[in-house]
Coordinates of N, CA and C in Angstrom, one line a residue:
M772 N 0.8 -1.2 0.0 CA 0.0 0.0 0.0 C 0.9 1.2 0.0
N773 N 0.5 2.2 -0.8 CA 1.3 3.4 -0.9 C 0.3 4.6 -0.7
V774 N 0.5 5.4 0.4 CA -0.3 6.5 0.7 C 0.5 7.7 0.9
S775 N -0.1 8.9 0.7 CA 0.7 10.1 0.8 C 1.0 10.4 2.3
R776 N 1.9 11.2 2.5 CA 2.3 11.6 3.9 C 1.1 12.2 4.6
E777 N 0.4 13.0 3.9 CA -0.8 13.7 4.6 C -1.8 12.6 5.0
T778 N -2.1 11.6 4.2 CA -3.0 10.6 4.5 C -2.5 9.8 5.7
A779 N -1.2 9.4 5.7 CA -0.7 8.7 6.8 C -0.8 9.5 8.1
R780 N -0.5 10.8 8.1 CA -0.6 11.6 9.3 C -2.1 11.7 9.7
W781 N -3.0 11.8 8.8 CA -4.4 11.9 9.1 C -4.9 10.6 9.8
L782 N -4.4 9.5 9.3 CA -4.8 8.2 9.9 C -4.2 8.0 11.3
V783 N -2.9 8.4 11.5 CA -2.2 8.2 12.8 C -2.9 9.1 13.8
E784 N -3.2 10.4 13.4 CA -3.8 11.3 14.4 C -5.1 10.8 14.9
R785 N -5.8 10.0 14.1 CA -7.1 9.6 14.5 C -7.2 8.2 15.0
S786 N -6.1 7.5 15.1 CA -6.1 6.1 15.6 C -6.1 6.2 17.1
G787 N -6.9 5.4 17.7 CA -6.9 5.2 19.2 C -7.5 6.4 19.9
T788 N -8.1 7.3 19.2 CA -8.7 8.5 19.9 C -10.2 8.3 20.1
P789 N -10.8 8.9 21.1 CA -12.2 8.8 21.2 C -12.9 9.3 19.9
R790 N -14.0 8.8 19.6 CA -14.7 9.2 18.4 C -15.0 10.7 18.4
Q791 N -14.6 11.3 17.4 CA -14.9 12.8 17.3 C -16.0 13.0 16.3
P792 N -16.5 14.2 16.3 CA -17.5 14.5 15.3 C -17.0 14.2 13.9
K793 N -17.9 13.8 13.0 CA -17.5 13.5 11.7 C -16.9 14.7 11.0
H794 N -15.8 14.4 10.3 CA -15.1 15.4 9.5 C -15.8 15.4 8.1
T795 N -15.8 16.5 7.5 CA -16.4 16.6 6.2 C -15.4 16.0 5.2
E796 N -15.9 15.5 4.1 CA -15.1 14.9 3.1 C -14.0 15.8 2.6
S797 N -14.3 17.1 2.6 CA -13.2 18.0 2.1 C -12.1 18.2 3.1
A798 N -12.3 17.8 4.3 CA -11.2 17.9 5.3 C -10.3 16.7 5.2
R799 N -10.7 15.7 4.6 CA -9.8 14.5 4.5 C -8.8 14.7 3.4
P800 N -7.6 14.2 3.6 CA -6.6 14.3 2.5 C -7.0 13.3 1.4
T801 N -6.6 13.6 0.2 CA -6.9 12.8 -0.9 C -5.6 12.3 -1.6
D802 N -5.6 11.0 -2.0 CA -4.5 10.5 -2.7 C -4.8 10.4 -4.2
I803 N -3.8 10.4 -5.0 CA -4.0 10.3 -6.4 C -3.3 8.9 -6.8
H804 N -4.1 8.1 -7.4 CA -3.6 6.8 -7.9 C -3.2 6.9 -9.4
V805 N -2.0 6.4 -9.7 CA -1.6 6.4 -11.0 C -1.4 4.9 -11.4
D806 N -2.0 4.5 -12.5 CA -1.8 3.1 -12.9 C -0.5 3.1 -13.6
W807 N 0.6 2.7 -12.9 CA 1.9 2.8 -13.4 C 2.1 1.8 -14.6
S808 N 1.3 0.7 -14.7 CA 1.5 -0.2 -15.8 C 1.2 0.4 -17.1
A809 N 0.3 1.5 -17.1 CA 0.1 2.2 -18.4 C 1.3 3.0 -18.8
I810 N 2.2 3.3 -17.9 CA 3.3 4.1 -18.2 C 4.5 3.2 -18.5
D811 N 4.8 2.2 -17.6 CA 6.0 1.4 -17.8 C 6.0 0.5 -19.0
R812 N 4.9 0.3 -19.6 CA 4.9 -0.6 -20.8 C 5.1 0.2 -22.1
D813 N 5.2 1.5 -22.0 CA 5.3 2.3 -23.2 C 6.6 3.1 -23.1
S814 N 7.6 2.8 -24.0 CA 8.9 3.5 -24.0 C 8.7 5.0 -24.3
I815 N 7.8 5.4 -25.0 CA 7.6 6.8 -25.3 C 7.2 7.6 -24.0
R816 N 6.2 7.0 -23.3 CA 5.8 7.6 -22.0 C 6.9 7.6 -21.0
L817 N 7.7 6.6 -20.9 CA 8.8 6.6 -20.0 C 9.8 7.7 -20.4
T818 N 10.1 7.8 -21.7 CA 11.0 8.9 -22.2 C 10.5 10.3 -21.8
H819 N 9.2 10.5 -22.0 CA 8.6 11.8 -21.6 C 8.8 12.1 -20.1
I820 N 8.5 11.1 -19.3 CA 8.7 11.2 -17.8 C 10.1 11.5 -17.5
G821 N 11.0 10.8 -18.1 CA 12.5 11.0 -17.9 C 12.9 12.4 -18.3
R822 N 12.4 12.9 -19.4 CA 12.7 14.3 -19.8 C 12.1 15.3 -18.9
A823 N 10.9 15.1 -18.4 CA 10.3 16.0 -17.4 C 11.1 16.0 -16.1
L824 N 11.6 14.9 -15.6 CA 12.4 14.9 -14.4 C 13.7 15.5 -14.6
A825 N 14.3 15.3 -15.8 CA 15.6 15.9 -16.1 C 15.4 17.4 -16.1
D826 N 14.4 17.9 -16.8 CA 14.1 19.3 -16.9 C 13.9 19.9 -15.5
L827 N 13.2 19.3 -14.6 CA 13.0 19.8 -13.2 C 14.3 19.9 -12.5
L828 N 15.2 18.9 -12.7 CA 16.5 19.0 -12.0 C 17.4 20.1 -12.6
K829 N 17.3 20.3 -13.9 CA 18.1 21.4 -14.5 C 17.6 22.8 -14.0
K830 N 16.3 22.9 -14.0 CA 15.7 24.2 -13.6 C 15.9 24.6 -12.1
H831 N 16.0 23.6 -11.3 CA 16.2 23.8 -9.9 C 17.7 23.9 -9.5
G832 N 18.6 23.8 -10.5 CA 20.0 24.0 -10.2 C 20.6 22.9 -9.4
K833 N 20.1 21.7 -9.4 CA 20.6 20.6 -8.7 C 21.8 20.0 -9.5
N834 N 22.9 19.8 -8.8 CA 24.0 19.1 -9.4 C 23.9 17.6 -9.1
V835 N 23.7 16.8 -10.1 CA 23.4 15.4 -9.9 C 24.7 14.6 -10.3
D836 N 25.2 13.8 -9.3 CA 26.4 13.0 -9.5 C 26.0 11.6 -9.9
L837 N 24.8 11.1 -9.5 CA 24.5 9.8 -9.7 C 23.0 9.7 -10.0
T838 N 22.6 8.9 -10.9 CA 21.2 8.6 -11.2 C 20.9 7.1 -11.0
V839 N 19.9 6.8 -10.2 CA 19.6 5.4 -9.9 C 18.2 5.1 -10.2
G840 N 17.9 4.0 -10.8 CA 16.5 3.6 -11.1 C 16.2 2.4 -10.2
I841 N 15.0 2.4 -9.6 CA 14.6 1.3 -8.8 C 13.3 0.7 -9.4
E842 N 13.2 -0.6 -9.3 CA 12.1 -1.3 -9.8 C 12.2 -1.3 -11.4
K843 N 11.3 -2.0 -12.0 CA 11.5 -2.3 -13.4 C 11.3 -1.0 -14.3
A844 N 10.5 -0.1 -13.9 CA 10.4 1.2 -14.8 C 11.4 2.2 -14.4
G845 N 11.9 2.1 -13.2 CA 12.9 3.1 -12.7 C 14.2 3.1 -13.5
V846 N 14.6 2.0 -14.0 CA 15.9 1.9 -14.7 C 15.8 2.7 -16.0
P847 N 14.8 2.4 -16.9 CA 14.7 3.2 -18.1 C 14.6 4.7 -17.8
I848 N 13.8 5.1 -16.8 CA 13.6 6.5 -16.5 C 15.0 7.1 -16.1
A849 N 15.7 6.4 -15.2 CA 17.0 6.9 -14.8 C 17.9 7.0 -15.9
T850 N 17.9 6.1 -16.9 CA 18.7 6.2 -18.1 C 18.5 7.4 -18.9
V851 N 17.2 7.7 -19.1 CA 16.8 8.9 -19.8 C 17.3 10.2 -19.1
V852 N 17.0 10.2 -17.8 CA 17.4 11.4 -17.0 C 18.9 11.6 -17.1
S853 N 19.7 10.5 -16.9 CA 21.2 10.6 -16.9 C 21.7 11.1 -18.3
T854 N 21.1 10.7 -19.3 CA 21.6 11.1 -20.7 C 21.3 12.6 -21.0
L855 N 20.3 13.1 -20.3 CA 19.9 14.5 -20.5 C 20.5 15.5 -19.6
L856 N 21.1 15.1 -18.5 CA 21.7 16.0 -17.6 C 23.2 16.2 -18.0
P857 N 23.7 17.4 -17.7 CA 25.1 17.7 -18.1 C 26.0 16.9 -17.3
L858 N 27.2 16.6 -17.8 CA 28.2 15.8 -17.1 C 28.9 16.7 -16.1

């Protein structure tokens, strides 16, 4: 299971506490689910994501010494990022 930090905090804050008045739906944090299989099976999509990540790193002035990909889609994305960043 993968949840956002806000959702985890929201769940922890409410665990083991006396029942409080119901919170409105808008007060609850929301997670966004991305079906990663739709991305990792398409090399063009992976390339676009790698380009976007490299662009973010360039614009924020980060000096990157090492790029590492984790899991099966992480390696191709890391490869794209590493080829687009200056040496």
